[in-house]
Short mmCIF file of C-alpha atoms in Angstrom, two decimals:
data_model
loop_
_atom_site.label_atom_id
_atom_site.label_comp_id
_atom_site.label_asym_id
_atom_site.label_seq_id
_atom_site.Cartn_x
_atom_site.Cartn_y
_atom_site.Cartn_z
CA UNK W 254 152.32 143.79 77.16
CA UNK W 255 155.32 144.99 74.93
CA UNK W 256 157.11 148.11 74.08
CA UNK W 257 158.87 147.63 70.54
CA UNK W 258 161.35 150.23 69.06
CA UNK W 259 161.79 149.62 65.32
CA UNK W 260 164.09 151.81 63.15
CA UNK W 261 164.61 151.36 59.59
CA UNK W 262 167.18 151.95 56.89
CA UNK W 263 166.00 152.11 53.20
CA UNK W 264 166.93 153.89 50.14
CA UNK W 265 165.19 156.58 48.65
CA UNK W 266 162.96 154.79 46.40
CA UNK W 267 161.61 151.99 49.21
CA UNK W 268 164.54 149.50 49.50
CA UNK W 269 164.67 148.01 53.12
CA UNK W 270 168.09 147.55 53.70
CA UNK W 271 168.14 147.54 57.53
CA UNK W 272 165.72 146.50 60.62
CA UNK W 273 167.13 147.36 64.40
CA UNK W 274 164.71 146.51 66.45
CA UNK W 275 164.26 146.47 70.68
CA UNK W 276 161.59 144.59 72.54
CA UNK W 277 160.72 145.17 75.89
CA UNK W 278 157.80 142.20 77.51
CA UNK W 279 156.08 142.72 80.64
CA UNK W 280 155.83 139.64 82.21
CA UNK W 281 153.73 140.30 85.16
CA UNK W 282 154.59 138.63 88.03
CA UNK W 283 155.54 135.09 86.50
CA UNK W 284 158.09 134.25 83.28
CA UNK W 285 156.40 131.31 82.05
CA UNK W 286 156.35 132.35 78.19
CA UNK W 287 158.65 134.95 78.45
CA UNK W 288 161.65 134.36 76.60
CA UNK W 289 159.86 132.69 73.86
CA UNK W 290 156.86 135.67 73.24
CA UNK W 291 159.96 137.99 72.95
CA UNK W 292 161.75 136.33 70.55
CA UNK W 293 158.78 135.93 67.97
CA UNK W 294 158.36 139.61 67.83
CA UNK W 295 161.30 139.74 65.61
CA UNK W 296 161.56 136.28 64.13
CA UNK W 297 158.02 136.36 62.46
CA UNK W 298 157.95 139.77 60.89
CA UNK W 299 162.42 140.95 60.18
CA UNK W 300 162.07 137.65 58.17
CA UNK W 301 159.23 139.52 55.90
CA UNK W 302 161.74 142.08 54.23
CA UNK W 303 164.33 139.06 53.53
CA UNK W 304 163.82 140.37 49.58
CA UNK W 305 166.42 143.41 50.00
CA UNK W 306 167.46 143.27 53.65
CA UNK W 307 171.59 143.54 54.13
CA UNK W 308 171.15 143.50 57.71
CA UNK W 309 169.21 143.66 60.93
CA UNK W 310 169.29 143.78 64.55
CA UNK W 311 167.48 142.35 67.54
CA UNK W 312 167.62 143.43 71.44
CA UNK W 313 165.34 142.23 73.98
CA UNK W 314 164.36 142.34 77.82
CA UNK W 315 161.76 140.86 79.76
CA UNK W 316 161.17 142.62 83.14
CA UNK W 317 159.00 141.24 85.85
CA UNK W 318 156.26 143.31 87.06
CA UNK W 319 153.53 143.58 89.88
CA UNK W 320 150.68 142.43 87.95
CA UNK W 321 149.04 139.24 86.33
CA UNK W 322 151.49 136.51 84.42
CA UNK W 323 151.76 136.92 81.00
CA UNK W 324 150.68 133.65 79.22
CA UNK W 325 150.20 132.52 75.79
CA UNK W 326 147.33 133.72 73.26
CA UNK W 327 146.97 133.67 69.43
CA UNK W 328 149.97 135.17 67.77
CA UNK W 329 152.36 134.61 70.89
CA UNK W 330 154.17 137.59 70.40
CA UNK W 331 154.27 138.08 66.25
CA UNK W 332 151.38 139.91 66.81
CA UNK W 333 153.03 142.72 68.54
CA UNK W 334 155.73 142.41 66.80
CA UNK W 335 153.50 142.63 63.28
CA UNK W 336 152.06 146.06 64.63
CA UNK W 337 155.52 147.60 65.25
CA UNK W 338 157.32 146.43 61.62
CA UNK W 339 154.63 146.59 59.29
CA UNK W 340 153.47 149.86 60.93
CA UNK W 341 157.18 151.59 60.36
CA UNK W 342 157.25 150.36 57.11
CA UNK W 343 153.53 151.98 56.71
CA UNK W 344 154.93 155.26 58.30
CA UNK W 345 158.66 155.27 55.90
CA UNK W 346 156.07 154.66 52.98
CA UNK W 347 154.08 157.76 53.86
CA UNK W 348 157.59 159.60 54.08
CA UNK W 349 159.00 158.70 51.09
CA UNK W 350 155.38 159.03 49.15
CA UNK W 351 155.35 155.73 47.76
CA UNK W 352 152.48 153.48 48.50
CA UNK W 353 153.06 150.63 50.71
CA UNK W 354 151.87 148.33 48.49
CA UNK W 355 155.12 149.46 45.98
CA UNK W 356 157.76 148.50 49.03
CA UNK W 357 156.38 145.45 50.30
CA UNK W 358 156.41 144.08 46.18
CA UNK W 359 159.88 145.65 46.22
CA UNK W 360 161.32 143.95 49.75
CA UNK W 361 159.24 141.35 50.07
CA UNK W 362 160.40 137.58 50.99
CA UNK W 363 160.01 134.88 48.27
CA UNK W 364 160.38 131.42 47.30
CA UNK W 365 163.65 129.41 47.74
CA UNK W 366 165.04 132.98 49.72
CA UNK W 367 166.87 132.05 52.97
CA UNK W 368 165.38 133.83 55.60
CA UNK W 369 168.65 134.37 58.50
CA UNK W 370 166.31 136.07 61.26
CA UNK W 371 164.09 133.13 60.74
CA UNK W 372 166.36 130.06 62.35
CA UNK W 373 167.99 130.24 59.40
CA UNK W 374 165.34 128.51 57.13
CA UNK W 375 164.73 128.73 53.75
CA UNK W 376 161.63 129.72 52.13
CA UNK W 377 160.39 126.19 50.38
CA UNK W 378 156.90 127.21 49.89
CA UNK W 379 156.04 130.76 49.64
CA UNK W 380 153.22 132.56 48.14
CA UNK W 381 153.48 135.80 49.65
CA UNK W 382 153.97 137.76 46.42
CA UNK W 383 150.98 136.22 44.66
CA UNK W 384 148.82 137.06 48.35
CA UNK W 385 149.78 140.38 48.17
CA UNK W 386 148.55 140.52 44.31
CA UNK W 387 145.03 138.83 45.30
CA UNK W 388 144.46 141.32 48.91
CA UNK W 389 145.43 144.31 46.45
CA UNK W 390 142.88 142.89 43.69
CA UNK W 391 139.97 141.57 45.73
CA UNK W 392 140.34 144.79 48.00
CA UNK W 393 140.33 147.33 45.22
CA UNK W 394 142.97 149.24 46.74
CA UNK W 395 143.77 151.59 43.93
CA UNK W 396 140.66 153.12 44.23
CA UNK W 397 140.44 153.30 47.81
CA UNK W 398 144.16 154.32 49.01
CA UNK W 399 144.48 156.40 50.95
CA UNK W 400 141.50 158.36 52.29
CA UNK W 401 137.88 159.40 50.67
CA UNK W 402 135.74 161.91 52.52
CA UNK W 403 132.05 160.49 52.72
CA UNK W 404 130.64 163.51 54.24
CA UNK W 405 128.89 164.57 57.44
CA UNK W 406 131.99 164.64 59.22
CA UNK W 407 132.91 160.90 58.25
CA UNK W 408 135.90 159.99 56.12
CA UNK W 409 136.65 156.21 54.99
CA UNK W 410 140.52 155.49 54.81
CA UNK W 411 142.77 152.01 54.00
CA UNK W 412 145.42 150.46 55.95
CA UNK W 413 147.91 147.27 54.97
CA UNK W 414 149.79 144.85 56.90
CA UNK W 415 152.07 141.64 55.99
CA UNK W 416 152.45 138.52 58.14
CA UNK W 417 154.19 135.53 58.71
CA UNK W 418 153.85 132.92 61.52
CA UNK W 419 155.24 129.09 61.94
CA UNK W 420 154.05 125.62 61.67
CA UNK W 421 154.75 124.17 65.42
CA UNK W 422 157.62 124.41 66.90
CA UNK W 423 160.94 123.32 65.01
CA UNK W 424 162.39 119.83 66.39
CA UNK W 425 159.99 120.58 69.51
CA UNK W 426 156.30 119.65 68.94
CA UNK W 427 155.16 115.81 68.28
CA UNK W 428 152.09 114.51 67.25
CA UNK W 429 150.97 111.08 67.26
CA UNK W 430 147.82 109.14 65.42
CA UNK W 431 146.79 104.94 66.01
CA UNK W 432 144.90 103.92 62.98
CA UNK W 433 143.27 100.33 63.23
CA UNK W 434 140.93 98.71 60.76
CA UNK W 435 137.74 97.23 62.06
CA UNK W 436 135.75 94.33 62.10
CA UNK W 437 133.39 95.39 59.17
CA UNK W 438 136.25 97.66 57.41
CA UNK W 439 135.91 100.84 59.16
CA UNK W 440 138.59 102.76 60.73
CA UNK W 441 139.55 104.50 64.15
CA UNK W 442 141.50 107.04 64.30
CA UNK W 443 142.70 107.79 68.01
CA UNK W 444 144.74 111.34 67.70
CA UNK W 445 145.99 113.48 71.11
CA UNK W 446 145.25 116.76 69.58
CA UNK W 447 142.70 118.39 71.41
CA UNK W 448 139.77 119.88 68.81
CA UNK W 449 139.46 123.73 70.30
CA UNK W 450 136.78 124.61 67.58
CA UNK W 451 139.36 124.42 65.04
CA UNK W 452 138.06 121.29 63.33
CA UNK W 453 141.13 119.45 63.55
CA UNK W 454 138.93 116.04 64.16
CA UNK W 455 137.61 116.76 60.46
CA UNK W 456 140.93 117.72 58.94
CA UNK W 457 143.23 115.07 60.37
CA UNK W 458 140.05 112.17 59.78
CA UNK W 459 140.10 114.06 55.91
CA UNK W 460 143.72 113.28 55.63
CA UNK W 461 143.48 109.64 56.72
CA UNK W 462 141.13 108.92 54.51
CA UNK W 463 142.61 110.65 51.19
CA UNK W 464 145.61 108.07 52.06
CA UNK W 465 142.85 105.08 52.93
CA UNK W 466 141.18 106.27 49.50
CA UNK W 467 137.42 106.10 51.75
CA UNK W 468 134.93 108.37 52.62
CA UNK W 469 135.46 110.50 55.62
CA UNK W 470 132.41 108.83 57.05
CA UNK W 471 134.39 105.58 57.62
CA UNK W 472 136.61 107.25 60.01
CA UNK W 473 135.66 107.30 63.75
CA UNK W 474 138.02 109.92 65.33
CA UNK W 475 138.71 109.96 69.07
CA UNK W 476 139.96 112.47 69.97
CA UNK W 477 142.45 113.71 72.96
CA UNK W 478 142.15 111.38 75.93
CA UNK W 479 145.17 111.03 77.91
CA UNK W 480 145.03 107.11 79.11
CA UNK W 481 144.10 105.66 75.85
CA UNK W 482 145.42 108.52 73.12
CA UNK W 483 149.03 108.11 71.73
CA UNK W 484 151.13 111.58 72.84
CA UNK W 485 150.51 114.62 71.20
CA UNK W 486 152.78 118.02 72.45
CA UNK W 487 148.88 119.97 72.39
CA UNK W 488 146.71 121.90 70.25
CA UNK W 489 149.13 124.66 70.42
CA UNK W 490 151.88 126.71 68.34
CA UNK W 491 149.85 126.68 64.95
CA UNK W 492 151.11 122.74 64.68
CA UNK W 493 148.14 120.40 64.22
CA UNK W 494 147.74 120.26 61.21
CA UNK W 495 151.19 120.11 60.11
CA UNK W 496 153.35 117.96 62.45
CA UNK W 497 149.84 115.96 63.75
CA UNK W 498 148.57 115.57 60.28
CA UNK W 499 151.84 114.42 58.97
CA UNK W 500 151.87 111.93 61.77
CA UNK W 501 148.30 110.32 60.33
CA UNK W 502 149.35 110.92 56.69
CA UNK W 503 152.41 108.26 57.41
CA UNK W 504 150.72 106.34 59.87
CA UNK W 505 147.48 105.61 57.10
CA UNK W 506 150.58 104.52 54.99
CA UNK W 507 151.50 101.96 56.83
CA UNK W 508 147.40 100.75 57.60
CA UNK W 509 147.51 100.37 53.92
CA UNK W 510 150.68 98.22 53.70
CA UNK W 511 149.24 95.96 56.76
CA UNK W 512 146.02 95.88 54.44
CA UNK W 513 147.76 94.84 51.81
CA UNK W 514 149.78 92.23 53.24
CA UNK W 515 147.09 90.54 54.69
CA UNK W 516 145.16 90.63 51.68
CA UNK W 517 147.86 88.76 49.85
CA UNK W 518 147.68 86.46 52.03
CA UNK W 519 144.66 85.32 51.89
CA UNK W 520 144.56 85.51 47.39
CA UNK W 521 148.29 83.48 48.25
CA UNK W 522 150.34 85.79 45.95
CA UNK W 523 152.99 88.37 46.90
CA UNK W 524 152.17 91.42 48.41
CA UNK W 525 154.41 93.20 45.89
CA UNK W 526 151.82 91.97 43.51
CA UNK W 527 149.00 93.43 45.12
CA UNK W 528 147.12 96.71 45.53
CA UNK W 529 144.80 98.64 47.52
CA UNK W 530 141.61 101.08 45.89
CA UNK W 531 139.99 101.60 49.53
CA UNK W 532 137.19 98.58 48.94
CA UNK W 533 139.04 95.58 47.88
CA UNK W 534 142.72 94.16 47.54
CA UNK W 535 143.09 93.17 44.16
CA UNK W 536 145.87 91.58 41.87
CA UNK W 537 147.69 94.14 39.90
CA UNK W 538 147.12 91.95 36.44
CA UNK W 539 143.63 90.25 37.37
CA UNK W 540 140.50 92.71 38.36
CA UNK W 541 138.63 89.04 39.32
CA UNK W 542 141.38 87.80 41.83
CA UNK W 543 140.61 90.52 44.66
CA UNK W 544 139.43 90.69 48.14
CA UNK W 545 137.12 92.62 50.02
CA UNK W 546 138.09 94.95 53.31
CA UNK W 547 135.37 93.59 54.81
CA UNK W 548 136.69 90.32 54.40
CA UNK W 549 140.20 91.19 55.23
CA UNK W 550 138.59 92.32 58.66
CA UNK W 551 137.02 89.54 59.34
CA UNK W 552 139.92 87.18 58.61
CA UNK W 553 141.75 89.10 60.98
CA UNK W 554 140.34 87.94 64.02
CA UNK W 555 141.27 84.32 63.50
CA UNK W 556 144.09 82.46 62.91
CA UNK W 557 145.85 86.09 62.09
CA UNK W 558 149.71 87.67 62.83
CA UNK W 559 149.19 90.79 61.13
CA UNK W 560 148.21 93.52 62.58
CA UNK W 561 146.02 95.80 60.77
CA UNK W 562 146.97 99.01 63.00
CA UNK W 563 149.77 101.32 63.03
CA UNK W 564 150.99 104.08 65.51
CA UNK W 565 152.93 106.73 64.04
CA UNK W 566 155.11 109.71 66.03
CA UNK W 567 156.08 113.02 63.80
CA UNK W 568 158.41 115.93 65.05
CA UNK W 569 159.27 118.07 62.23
CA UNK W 570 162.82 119.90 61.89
CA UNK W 571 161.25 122.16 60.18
CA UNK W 572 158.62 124.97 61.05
CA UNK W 573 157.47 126.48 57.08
CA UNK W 574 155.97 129.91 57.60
CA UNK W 575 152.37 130.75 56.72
CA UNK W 576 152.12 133.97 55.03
CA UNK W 577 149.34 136.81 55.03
CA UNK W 578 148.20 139.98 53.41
CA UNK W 579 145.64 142.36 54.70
CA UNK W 580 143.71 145.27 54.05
CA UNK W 581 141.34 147.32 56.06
CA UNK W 582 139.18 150.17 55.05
CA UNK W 583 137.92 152.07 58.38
CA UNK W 584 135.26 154.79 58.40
CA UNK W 585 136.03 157.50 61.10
CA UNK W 586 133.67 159.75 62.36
CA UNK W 587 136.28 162.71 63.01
CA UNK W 588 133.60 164.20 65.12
CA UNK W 589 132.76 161.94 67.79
CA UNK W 590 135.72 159.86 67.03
CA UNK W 591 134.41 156.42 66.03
CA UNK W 592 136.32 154.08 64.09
CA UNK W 593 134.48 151.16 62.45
CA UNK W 594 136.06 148.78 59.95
CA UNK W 595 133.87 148.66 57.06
CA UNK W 596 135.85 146.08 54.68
CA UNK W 597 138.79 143.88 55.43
CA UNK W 598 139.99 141.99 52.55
CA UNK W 599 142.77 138.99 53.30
CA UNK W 600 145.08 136.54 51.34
CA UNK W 601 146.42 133.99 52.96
CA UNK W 602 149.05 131.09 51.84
CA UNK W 603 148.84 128.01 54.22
CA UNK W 604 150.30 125.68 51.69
CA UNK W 605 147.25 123.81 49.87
CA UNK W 606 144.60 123.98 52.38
CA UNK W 607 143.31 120.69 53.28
CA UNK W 608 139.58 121.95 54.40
CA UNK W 609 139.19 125.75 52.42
CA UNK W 610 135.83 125.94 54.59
CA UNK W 611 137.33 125.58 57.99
CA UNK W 612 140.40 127.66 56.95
CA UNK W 613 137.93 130.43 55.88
CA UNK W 614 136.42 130.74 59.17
CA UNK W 615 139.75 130.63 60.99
CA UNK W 616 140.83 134.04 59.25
CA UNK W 617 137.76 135.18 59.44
CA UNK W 618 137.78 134.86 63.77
CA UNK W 619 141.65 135.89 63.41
CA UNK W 620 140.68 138.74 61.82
CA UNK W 621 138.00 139.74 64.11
CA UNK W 622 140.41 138.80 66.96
CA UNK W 623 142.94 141.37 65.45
CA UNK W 624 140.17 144.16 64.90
CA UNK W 625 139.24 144.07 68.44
CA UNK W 626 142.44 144.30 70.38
CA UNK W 627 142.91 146.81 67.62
CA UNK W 628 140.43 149.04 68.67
CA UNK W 629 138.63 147.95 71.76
CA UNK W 630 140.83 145.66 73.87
CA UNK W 631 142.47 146.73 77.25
CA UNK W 632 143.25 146.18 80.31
CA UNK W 633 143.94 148.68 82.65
CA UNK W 634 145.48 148.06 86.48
CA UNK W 635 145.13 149.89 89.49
CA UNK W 636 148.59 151.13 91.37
CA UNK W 637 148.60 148.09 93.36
CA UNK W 638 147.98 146.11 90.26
CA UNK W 639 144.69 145.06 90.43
CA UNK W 640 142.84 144.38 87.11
CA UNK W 641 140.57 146.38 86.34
CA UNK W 642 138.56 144.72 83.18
CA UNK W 643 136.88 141.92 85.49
CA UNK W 644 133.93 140.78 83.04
CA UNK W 645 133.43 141.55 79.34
CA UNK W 646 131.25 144.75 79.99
CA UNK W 647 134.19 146.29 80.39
CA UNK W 648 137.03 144.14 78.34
CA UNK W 649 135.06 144.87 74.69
CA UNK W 650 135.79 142.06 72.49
CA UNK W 651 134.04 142.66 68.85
CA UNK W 652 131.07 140.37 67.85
CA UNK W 653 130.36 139.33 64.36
CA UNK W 654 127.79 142.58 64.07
CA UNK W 655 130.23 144.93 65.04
CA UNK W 656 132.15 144.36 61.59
CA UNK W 657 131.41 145.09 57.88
CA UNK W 658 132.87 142.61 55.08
CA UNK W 659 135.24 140.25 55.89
CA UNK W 660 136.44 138.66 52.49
CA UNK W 661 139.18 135.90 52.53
CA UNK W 662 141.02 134.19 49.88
CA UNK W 663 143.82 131.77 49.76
CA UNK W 664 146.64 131.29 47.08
CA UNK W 665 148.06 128.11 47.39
CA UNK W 666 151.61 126.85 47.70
CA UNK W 667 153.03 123.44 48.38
CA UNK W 668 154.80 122.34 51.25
CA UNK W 669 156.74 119.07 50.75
CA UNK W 670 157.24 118.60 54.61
CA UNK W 671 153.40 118.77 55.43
CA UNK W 672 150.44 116.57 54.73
CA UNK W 673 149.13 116.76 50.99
CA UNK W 674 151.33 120.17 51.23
CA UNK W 675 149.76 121.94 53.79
CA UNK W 676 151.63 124.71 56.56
CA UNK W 677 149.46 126.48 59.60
CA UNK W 678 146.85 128.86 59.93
CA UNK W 679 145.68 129.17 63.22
CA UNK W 680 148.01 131.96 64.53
CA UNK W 681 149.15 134.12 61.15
CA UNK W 682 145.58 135.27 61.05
CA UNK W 683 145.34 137.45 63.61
CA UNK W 684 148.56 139.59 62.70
CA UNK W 685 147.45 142.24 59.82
CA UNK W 686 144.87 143.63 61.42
CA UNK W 687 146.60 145.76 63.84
CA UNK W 688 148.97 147.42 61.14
CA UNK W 689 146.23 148.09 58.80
CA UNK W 690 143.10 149.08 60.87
CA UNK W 691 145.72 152.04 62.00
CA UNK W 692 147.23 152.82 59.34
CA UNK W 693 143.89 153.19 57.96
CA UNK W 694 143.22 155.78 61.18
CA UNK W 695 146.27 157.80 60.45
CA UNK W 696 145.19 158.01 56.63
CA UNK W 697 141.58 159.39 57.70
CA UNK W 698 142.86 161.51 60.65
CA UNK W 699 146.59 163.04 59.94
CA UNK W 700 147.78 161.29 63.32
CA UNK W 701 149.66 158.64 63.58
CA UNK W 702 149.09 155.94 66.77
CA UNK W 703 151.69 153.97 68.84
CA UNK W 704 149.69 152.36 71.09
CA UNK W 705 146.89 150.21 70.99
CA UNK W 706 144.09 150.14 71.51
CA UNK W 707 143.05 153.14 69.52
CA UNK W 708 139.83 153.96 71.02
CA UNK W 709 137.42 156.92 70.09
CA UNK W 710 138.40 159.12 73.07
CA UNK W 711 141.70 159.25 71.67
CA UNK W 712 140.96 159.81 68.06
CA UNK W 713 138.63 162.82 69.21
CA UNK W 714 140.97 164.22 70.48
CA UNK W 715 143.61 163.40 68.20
CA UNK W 716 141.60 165.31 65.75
CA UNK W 717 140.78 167.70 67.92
CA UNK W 718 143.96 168.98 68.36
CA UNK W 719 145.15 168.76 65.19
CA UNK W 720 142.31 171.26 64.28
CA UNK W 721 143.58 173.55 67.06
CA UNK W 722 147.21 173.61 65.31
CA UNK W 723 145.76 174.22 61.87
CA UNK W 724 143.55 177.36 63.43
#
């Protein structure tokens, strides 16, 4: 739970030139993530308006409180964070009539920009602009922005939102990955990244065997077991892929040199005059002098002093941002008060993304994630500080039937530090949603909400009232 105070400073035709911005966390009654969830709040989104910013300002306290610990979830903070920026730009767009689209193309971070609230790191790969483009395209938001009435009391309006996350934790996270060829010229991969439902067995076996030049079928993954598996930090901090997956990119490198090496061996030539097309070991001038990797397994187990496994460690001193654009179009019944996202259209730059198809359905849950504690999550405490929401009859989360079109699209960049050029995904998805679902709600209603989430008691009577002032 956070309070955020954002003011802004910008010229008259959209120019962010200032961000001062005050967090206060509830940490319940423990400060296990504390100090860190605070500090993303203003790391992950400031950095957004690098473009035209001149300066900015961050205060923070974390106060201890007599309920449940706050822990870790999905968006560790930025999410917060993303609702309070991106929701005062929303409101200083709607003041100065410009659409928000204009000021974020205006302010927005690019390539090669150093971002200072962001550790100080520069932007090497960043498609933001060209995201922002596709969500604006895909979305149709010229003909949608900002409000059309659909009659019988129900008006359908659009919201925005801008995001940015990390890719682990800088000079923090490791990940580790033993490759070993076997007896008949398969491979094991042993990894200690824990697969959540993220797929990060397929990606990191993918990028083994794009370096191994095989089929993924001829990599047996084992996955997180803490006696046998080399360390890995955790399936945590949006950092698999990128510090894990760097960690089997180098470490199938070096199978393929211990390939190699044997494999000249055994045709008695230098290994410099050797290489490696994922089936045989083969003399760079002679396409008959070549040996199988079948065969190179075999002779391995006898009279043999090369290994043919590796064990590689990565920590990255860098963390490269993802970046994200959404839109949401909400119908609102301004009657009864419901709110129902109809279409949500997303761009999304994770670098080059190694698996499209798995990265797809990570926005897509992100998304959904975002919706709900947009409009449906709470929890609620007694005065003693008992929870109330004790099963999920009363804590609503959103199913996939509860929400219209999800469409998501990805605009590549390329991240030198990362494997094949890929950043994170797992934690920038969930960020837009908040901003635009309610800026969406204060297009189609004429009030504007602070807190989340916005539920259809309070839009009711939102509306309600505002109809009583108008009278």
């Amino acid at each position: 739970e956070m309070e955020i105070h954002v003011r802004l400073g910008a010229t008259k035709d959209g120019s962010i030139k200032a961000i001062d911005m005050y967090t206060l966390s509830n940490a319940g009654a423990y400060g296990e993530h504390a100090p860190t969830t605070v500090d993303l709040t203003a790391t992950k989104t400031i950095s957004l308006y690098t473009g035209t910013l001149k300066a900015y300002r961050f205060g923070w306290d974390v106060v201890y409180t007599n309920v449940q610990g706050g822990g870790a979830f999905r968006g560790y903070g930025a999410t917060q964070g993303s609702f309070a920026v991106e929701s005062a730009v929303n409101e200083m767009a709607d003041r100065l009539g410009i659409d928000p689209v204009a000021i974020r193309e205006k302010c927005m971070v690019r390539e090669g920009q150093l971002m200072p609230s962001y550790y100080d790191e520069t932007a090497s790969a960043c498609a933001l602009d060209r995201c922002l483009a596709k969500a604006k395209e895909i979305f149709e938001w010229d003909k949608k922005f900002p409000v059309r009435d659909m009659g019988n009391g129900k008006v359908r309006a659009v919201g925005m939102g801008m995001a940015m996350q990390g890719s682990g934790i800088t000079s923090v996270d490791v990940g580790s990955a033993t490759i070993k060829v076997n007896d008949d010229g398969f491979y094991t991969l042993a990894i200690g990244a824990a697969d959540m439902g993220t797929g990060c067995d397929t990606i990191l076996a993918q990028i083994a065997a794009e370096v191994l030049d095989c089929s993924i079928d001829e990599i047996t993954v084992f996955g997180a077991d803490t006696d046998t598996s080399p360390y890995d930090s955790g399936s945590y901090a949006s950092s698999t892929t990128y510090v894990t997956g760097k960690a089997v990119e180098q470490c199938a490198l070096k199978v393929r040199e211990q390939i190699c090496k044997l494999g000249a061996e055994l045709l008695k030539c230098p290994e410099s005059e050797v290489v490696f097309d994922g089936k045989f070991v083969k003399h760079e001038n002679s396409k008959e002098i070549q040996v199988s990797l079948t065969d190179i397994a075999t002779a391995s187990q006898c009279g043999n002093n090369i290994a043919l496994e590796a064990t590689v460690t990565n920590s990255s001193p860098l963390s490269p941002p993802p970046f994200m654009v959404g839109a949401a179009e909400v119908e609102v019944d301004l009657e009864t008060g419901e709110a129902k996202v109809i279409d949500y259209a997303a761009a999304v730059d994770c670098g080059t993304p190694v698996n499209p198809n798995l990265a797809r359905v990570q926005a897509e849950g992100g998304i959904l994630q975002g919706i709900g504690m947009t409009l449906t999550e709470n929890i609620t405490y007694s005065k003693k500080g008992k929870l109330a929401e004790n099963s999920l009859m009363q804590y609503k989360i959103p199913t996939r039937i509860d929400i219209g079109h999800i469409c998501v699209e990805f605009e590549s960049s390329y991240e030198d530090a990362g494997p094949f050029g890929a950043k994170s995904i797992g934690e920038v998805v969930i960020n837009t949603p908040l901003p635009a679902v309610s800026d969406a709600i204060f297009n189609a209603t004429g009030t504007r909400f602070y807190e989340l989430p916005i539920t259809p008691e309070k839009i009711a009577m939102a509306v309600a009232e505002r109809e009583k002032e108008q009278a």
